[in-house]
Amino acid sequence: MLNINEDTITQAVLASMDDRCDARLRTIITSLVQNLHSFARDVQLTEAEWFKAIQFLTEAGQITDDKRQEFILLSDTLGLSMLVMAQNNKKPTECTEATVFGPFYVEGAPEYENGADIANGARGEPCFVSGQVRGLGGTPVSNAQIDVWQSDEDGYYDVQRPSEGSAVVSHQARGSLRSGPDGRFHFRSILAEAYPIPHDGPVGRMLEALGRHPWRPAHLHFMIKAPGYDTLITHVFRDGDRYLNSDAVFGVRSTLITDWVQHDAGLAPDGSKMEKPFYTVNYDFILNPAEVSA
């Protein structure tokens, strides 16, 4: 490996890998090295630009913690998250489309019965959410686990708002419930509002330098799991939002856009009396059957 130059460095790196390494790892690293080196040659990358990129990645790691994942934001804003998701979620057209997971999912969210108020004090106008989980043939999927999470009216998720005077997060506008025997579910939360992704770090500076905004259109996150079906990770977007055509993370699909209907004060879907206007949204999810291993 003596006298390596810019023309021979790529093959030297590839030849350095032991033949006994994992075959899939070898495939991935081979392509990664080839494409990285091609990129550097294509743009004639300077040392100053290379060092600035190293600083950028270092800062992304330094700002990342258990409440913020800057590398997911980077992947999302470069379209990589949606590309990987699309490659791995090819389904019949009748199925509900998947979209990005996002950085604000939390394991072990509070469990609720159908009809519960999962807002738990989150700021926002009241909204009643309902729908049905079905299989491809229209069969209701009972006892499906439905995880839902969203931001408040100020654009913050609960994990971004530690309880006052405490480092412990109080879960709001987040919960897990189960579909009924008929596949239906319903709960109360708050109106979905547009919000900016965290942009006070390196990813935000990148977006600003590119002349891009950090905003996401109003949406609810859903993750639905049921035996015999592929797990569905998706959003439901609020029709009419100004950012539907310029989502900072490229996650919008037209089939995931639906109406949020405003109602005057009066009787809510759950029979309660509302003293102020409220919203309702209904959306059905169609799951894809899981492949059965031979």
Short mmCIF file of C-alpha atoms in Angstrom, two decimals:
data_model
loop_
_atom_site.label_atom_id
_atom_site.label_comp_id
_atom_site.label_asym_id
_atom_site.label_seq_id
_atom_site.Cartn_x
_atom_site.Cartn_y
_atom_site.Cartn_z
CA MET A 1 0.00 0.00 0.00
CA LEU A 2 2.94 2.33 -0.62
CA ASN A 3 2.78 5.35 -2.92
CA ILE A 4 -1.01 5.57 -2.92
CA ASN A 5 -2.31 8.59 -4.84
CA GLU A 6 -5.66 10.15 -5.68
CA ASP A 7 -6.16 7.68 -8.52
CA THR A 8 -5.42 4.54 -6.51
CA ILE A 9 -6.74 5.40 -3.02
CA THR A 10 -10.25 4.02 -3.63
CA GLN A 11 -9.10 0.56 -4.62
CA ALA A 12 -6.59 0.54 -1.77
CA VAL A 13 -9.34 1.17 0.78
CA LEU A 14 -11.55 -1.53 -0.71
CA ALA A 15 -8.66 -4.01 -0.79
CA SER A 16 -7.96 -3.40 2.89
CA MET A 17 -11.16 -5.19 3.96
CA ASP A 18 -10.74 -8.77 5.14
CA ASP A 19 -12.58 -11.36 3.05
CA ARG A 20 -13.98 -12.82 6.28
CA CYS A 21 -15.96 -9.69 7.18
CA ASP A 22 -19.77 -9.80 7.04
CA ALA A 23 -20.91 -9.92 3.40
CA ARG A 24 -23.65 -7.29 3.81
CA LEU A 25 -21.29 -4.96 5.67
CA ARG A 26 -18.74 -5.37 2.89
CA THR A 27 -21.36 -4.49 0.27
CA ILE A 28 -22.43 -1.37 2.14
CA ILE A 29 -18.91 -0.11 2.89
CA THR A 30 -17.75 -0.79 -0.68
CA SER A 31 -20.54 1.35 -2.11
CA LEU A 32 -20.10 4.00 0.58
CA VAL A 33 -16.38 4.38 -0.10
CA GLN A 34 -16.85 4.42 -3.87
CA ASN A 35 -19.57 7.07 -3.70
CA LEU A 36 -17.79 9.22 -1.12
CA HIS A 37 -14.61 9.23 -3.16
CA SER A 38 -16.57 9.95 -6.35
CA PHE A 39 -18.26 12.87 -4.59
CA ALA A 40 -14.93 14.31 -3.44
CA ARG A 41 -13.52 14.02 -6.95
CA ASP A 42 -16.66 15.39 -8.60
CA VAL A 43 -16.76 18.62 -6.55
CA GLN A 44 -12.97 18.82 -6.13
CA LEU A 45 -13.46 18.99 -2.35
CA THR A 46 -10.99 21.32 -0.63
CA GLU A 47 -9.34 20.63 2.71
CA ALA A 48 -11.14 23.61 4.24
CA GLU A 49 -14.52 22.27 3.05
CA TRP A 50 -13.70 18.79 4.32
CA PHE A 51 -12.79 20.18 7.75
CA LYS A 52 -15.98 22.27 7.85
CA ALA A 53 -17.98 19.09 7.18
CA ILE A 54 -16.17 17.33 10.04
CA GLN A 55 -17.04 20.24 12.34
CA PHE A 56 -20.68 20.07 11.20
CA LEU A 57 -20.95 16.37 12.04
CA THR A 58 -19.15 16.87 15.34
CA GLU A 59 -21.63 19.58 16.35
CA ALA A 60 -24.53 17.33 15.32
CA GLY A 61 -23.22 14.69 17.71
CA GLN A 62 -22.64 17.16 20.52
CA ILE A 63 -26.19 18.57 20.40
CA THR A 64 -27.79 15.11 20.27
CA ASP A 65 -29.18 13.72 23.52
CA ASP A 66 -32.11 11.61 24.74
CA LYS A 67 -34.57 14.42 23.83
CA ARG A 68 -33.08 15.54 20.52
CA GLN A 69 -31.64 13.53 17.63
CA GLU A 70 -29.82 15.89 15.29
CA PHE A 71 -28.73 13.09 12.96
CA ILE A 72 -32.36 12.09 12.36
CA LEU A 73 -33.11 15.74 11.59
CA LEU A 74 -30.18 15.75 9.15
CA SER A 75 -31.36 12.54 7.50
CA ASP A 76 -34.93 13.89 7.34
CA THR A 77 -34.01 17.25 5.81
CA LEU A 78 -31.75 15.67 3.20
CA GLY A 79 -34.58 13.36 2.11
CA LEU A 80 -32.66 10.25 3.11
CA SER A 81 -35.22 9.17 5.72
CA MET A 82 -38.05 9.26 3.17
CA LEU A 83 -35.91 7.48 0.56
CA VAL A 84 -35.07 4.61 2.92
CA MET A 85 -38.67 4.45 4.14
CA ALA A 86 -40.03 4.33 0.57
CA GLN A 87 -37.57 1.61 -0.46
CA ASN A 88 -38.62 -0.56 2.48
CA ASN A 89 -42.37 0.02 2.46
CA LYS A 90 -43.58 -0.99 -0.98
CA LYS A 91 -47.23 -1.99 -0.52
CA PRO A 92 -50.41 -2.43 -2.55
CA THR A 93 -51.93 0.93 -3.49
CA GLU A 94 -54.96 0.25 -1.27
CA CYS A 95 -52.78 0.30 1.87
CA THR A 96 -52.17 3.40 3.91
CA GLU A 97 -48.89 4.98 2.88
CA ALA A 98 -46.01 5.16 5.32
CA THR A 99 -43.95 8.24 6.04
CA VAL A 100 -41.05 9.36 8.22
CA PHE A 101 -40.81 8.29 11.85
CA GLY A 102 -39.44 11.60 13.11
CA PRO A 103 -37.26 12.18 16.18
CA PHE A 104 -39.97 12.54 18.86
CA TYR A 105 -41.36 9.02 19.34
CA VAL A 106 -41.17 7.80 22.94
CA GLU A 107 -41.16 4.18 24.12
CA GLY A 108 -43.63 3.38 26.88
CA ALA A 109 -46.15 6.15 26.25
CA PRO A 110 -49.16 6.23 28.61
CA GLU A 111 -51.87 3.70 27.79
CA TYR A 112 -55.45 4.93 27.37
CA GLU A 113 -58.88 3.48 26.81
CA ASN A 114 -60.83 4.52 23.74
CA GLY A 115 -62.48 7.88 24.26
CA ALA A 116 -59.82 9.16 26.68
CA ASP A 117 -58.30 12.62 26.55
CA ILE A 118 -54.66 12.03 25.64
CA ALA A 119 -53.89 15.76 25.53
CA ASN A 120 -53.34 15.64 29.29
CA GLY A 121 -53.23 19.43 29.52
CA ALA A 122 -51.30 20.13 26.28
CA ARG A 123 -52.02 23.59 24.91
CA GLY A 124 -54.32 23.65 21.90
CA GLU A 125 -57.91 23.76 20.70
CA PRO A 126 -59.84 20.57 21.49
CA CYS A 127 -59.98 17.96 18.75
CA PHE A 128 -61.75 14.61 18.63
CA VAL A 129 -60.01 11.94 16.54
CA SER A 130 -61.63 8.75 15.24
CA GLY A 131 -61.15 6.07 12.63
CA GLN A 132 -60.97 2.38 11.88
CA VAL A 133 -58.10 -0.07 11.34
CA ARG A 134 -58.77 -2.58 8.57
CA GLY A 135 -56.94 -5.18 6.52
CA LEU A 136 -56.63 -5.15 2.73
CA GLY A 137 -59.94 -6.94 2.19
CA GLY A 138 -61.79 -4.58 4.51
CA THR A 139 -61.71 -6.90 7.53
CA PRO A 140 -61.67 -4.89 10.77
CA VAL A 141 -58.45 -5.34 12.75
CA SER A 142 -59.30 -5.62 16.42
CA ASN A 143 -56.92 -4.99 19.31
CA ALA A 144 -54.39 -3.20 17.11
CA GLN A 145 -51.93 -1.16 19.14
CA ILE A 146 -52.22 2.48 18.10
CA ASP A 147 -49.49 4.86 19.23
CA VAL A 148 -50.19 8.51 18.56
CA TRP A 149 -48.17 11.66 19.26
CA GLN A 150 -48.22 15.31 18.21
CA SER A 151 -46.93 18.77 19.06
CA ASP A 152 -48.89 21.38 21.01
CA GLU A 153 -50.17 24.66 19.58
CA ASP A 154 -46.76 26.26 20.17
CA GLY A 155 -45.04 23.63 18.04
CA TYR A 156 -43.43 21.69 20.89
CA TYR A 157 -43.62 17.98 21.70
CA ASP A 158 -43.82 16.98 25.34
CA VAL A 159 -40.22 15.75 25.32
CA GLN A 160 -39.16 19.27 24.45
CA ARG A 161 -40.93 20.62 27.54
CA PRO A 162 -39.59 19.21 30.83
CA SER A 163 -41.95 19.78 33.75
CA GLU A 164 -41.26 23.08 35.48
CA GLY A 165 -38.48 22.67 38.03
CA SER A 166 -37.92 19.05 37.01
CA ALA A 167 -35.98 17.13 34.39
CA VAL A 168 -38.85 14.63 34.14
CA VAL A 169 -41.13 14.91 31.10
CA SER A 170 -44.88 14.88 31.69
CA HIS A 171 -46.40 13.09 28.70
CA GLN A 172 -48.89 15.23 26.80
CA ALA A 173 -50.61 14.81 23.43
CA ARG A 174 -49.15 11.32 23.33
CA GLY A 175 -50.57 7.91 24.12
CA SER A 176 -51.18 4.30 23.21
CA LEU A 177 -54.61 2.71 22.78
CA ARG A 178 -56.21 -0.34 21.18
CA SER A 179 -58.74 -0.67 18.41
CA GLY A 180 -62.07 -2.19 19.39
CA PRO A 181 -63.62 -5.46 18.10
CA ASP A 182 -64.82 -3.56 15.02
CA GLY A 183 -61.37 -2.06 14.45
CA ARG A 184 -62.55 1.39 15.48
CA PHE A 185 -60.79 3.83 17.79
CA HIS A 186 -61.49 7.32 19.11
CA PHE A 187 -59.82 9.74 21.49
CA ARG A 188 -59.64 13.39 22.37
CA SER A 189 -56.53 15.48 21.82
CA ILE A 190 -55.76 18.95 20.45
CA LEU A 191 -55.78 20.55 17.03
CA ALA A 192 -52.70 19.75 14.95
CA GLU A 193 -50.69 22.86 14.07
CA ALA A 194 -47.71 23.50 11.79
CA TYR A 195 -44.37 23.80 13.55
CA PRO A 196 -40.67 24.20 12.77
CA ILE A 197 -38.27 21.35 13.36
CA PRO A 198 -35.52 22.29 15.85
CA HIS A 199 -33.37 24.73 13.91
CA ASP A 200 -31.06 26.22 16.53
CA GLY A 201 -28.29 23.75 15.70
CA PRO A 202 -26.16 22.68 12.74
CA VAL A 203 -29.12 21.38 10.71
CA GLY A 204 -30.92 24.69 11.15
CA ARG A 205 -27.83 26.57 9.97
CA MET A 206 -27.62 24.26 6.97
CA LEU A 207 -31.25 24.98 6.03
CA GLU A 208 -30.68 28.73 6.37
CA ALA A 209 -27.58 28.56 4.17
CA LEU A 210 -29.61 26.69 1.53
CA GLY A 211 -32.48 29.18 1.66
CA ARG A 212 -34.86 26.57 3.06
CA HIS A 213 -37.42 26.92 5.85
CA PRO A 214 -37.66 24.48 8.81
CA TRP A 215 -41.47 24.14 8.88
CA ARG A 216 -43.58 20.99 8.89
CA PRO A 217 -47.30 21.05 8.01
CA ALA A 218 -49.80 20.23 10.76
CA HIS A 219 -50.08 16.48 11.38
CA LEU A 220 -50.67 13.63 13.80
CA HIS A 221 -48.13 10.81 14.09
CA PHE A 222 -49.42 7.23 14.13
CA MET A 223 -47.70 3.89 14.60
CA ILE A 224 -50.02 0.89 14.30
CA LYS A 225 -49.07 -2.69 15.14
CA ALA A 226 -51.20 -5.81 14.85
CA PRO A 227 -50.36 -9.54 14.63
CA GLY A 228 -50.30 -10.73 11.03
CA TYR A 229 -49.75 -7.25 9.59
CA ASP A 230 -46.80 -5.04 8.77
CA THR A 231 -46.24 -2.24 11.27
CA LEU A 232 -47.45 1.06 9.85
CA ILE A 233 -45.62 4.30 10.67
CA THR A 234 -47.34 7.31 9.18
CA HIS A 235 -48.82 10.80 9.65
CA VAL A 236 -52.24 12.25 9.00
CA PHE A 237 -51.90 15.79 7.60
CA ARG A 238 -54.34 18.68 8.01
CA ASP A 239 -55.77 19.82 4.69
CA GLY A 240 -55.18 23.46 3.78
CA ASP A 241 -51.90 23.83 5.64
CA ARG A 242 -49.55 26.30 3.94
CA TYR A 243 -46.56 23.93 4.22
CA LEU A 244 -48.07 20.84 2.58
CA ASN A 245 -46.10 21.49 -0.61
CA SER A 246 -42.83 22.40 1.13
CA ASP A 247 -42.51 20.06 4.12
CA ALA A 248 -38.97 20.42 5.47
CA VAL A 249 -38.61 16.63 5.69
CA PHE A 250 -40.45 15.69 2.45
CA GLY A 251 -42.95 13.50 4.33
CA VAL A 252 -46.29 14.56 2.82
CA ARG A 253 -48.30 12.14 0.67
CA SER A 254 -51.61 13.27 -0.85
CA THR A 255 -53.39 10.16 0.44
CA LEU A 256 -52.50 11.16 4.00
CA ILE A 257 -54.17 14.60 3.80
CA THR A 258 -57.65 14.94 5.27
CA ASP A 259 -60.09 17.51 6.65
CA TRP A 260 -60.12 18.79 10.20
CA VAL A 261 -63.74 19.94 10.63
CA GLN A 262 -64.47 22.89 12.91
CA HIS A 263 -67.65 22.83 15.00
CA ASP A 264 -69.38 25.49 17.05
CA ALA A 265 -69.67 25.06 20.80
CA GLY A 266 -72.14 22.32 21.64
CA LEU A 267 -72.33 18.56 21.93
CA ALA A 268 -69.03 16.75 21.18
CA PRO A 269 -68.77 13.28 19.59
CA ASP A 270 -68.21 11.72 23.02
CA GLY A 271 -71.41 13.28 24.35
CA SER A 272 -69.69 15.96 26.42
CA LYS A 273 -70.80 19.57 26.22
CA MET A 274 -68.17 21.89 24.77
CA GLU A 275 -68.25 25.53 25.85
CA LYS A 276 -66.07 26.63 22.93
CA PRO A 277 -65.53 25.57 19.31
CA PHE A 278 -63.83 22.24 18.68
CA TYR A 279 -62.56 20.12 15.81
CA THR A 280 -63.08 16.58 14.58
CA VAL A 281 -61.00 14.44 12.25
CA ASN A 282 -61.71 10.93 11.00
CA TYR A 283 -59.21 8.74 9.19
CA ASP A 284 -59.17 5.01 8.44
CA PHE A 285 -55.96 2.97 8.20
CA ILE A 286 -55.48 -0.01 5.87
CA LEU A 287 -52.74 -2.42 6.96
CA ASN A 288 -50.66 -4.66 4.73
CA PRO A 289 -50.56 -8.40 5.57
CA ALA A 290 -47.15 -9.49 6.85
CA GLU A 291 -45.17 -11.89 4.77
CA VAL A 292 -45.12 -15.38 6.26
CA SER A 293 -41.62 -16.84 6.52
CA ALA A 294 -41.22 -20.24 4.90
#
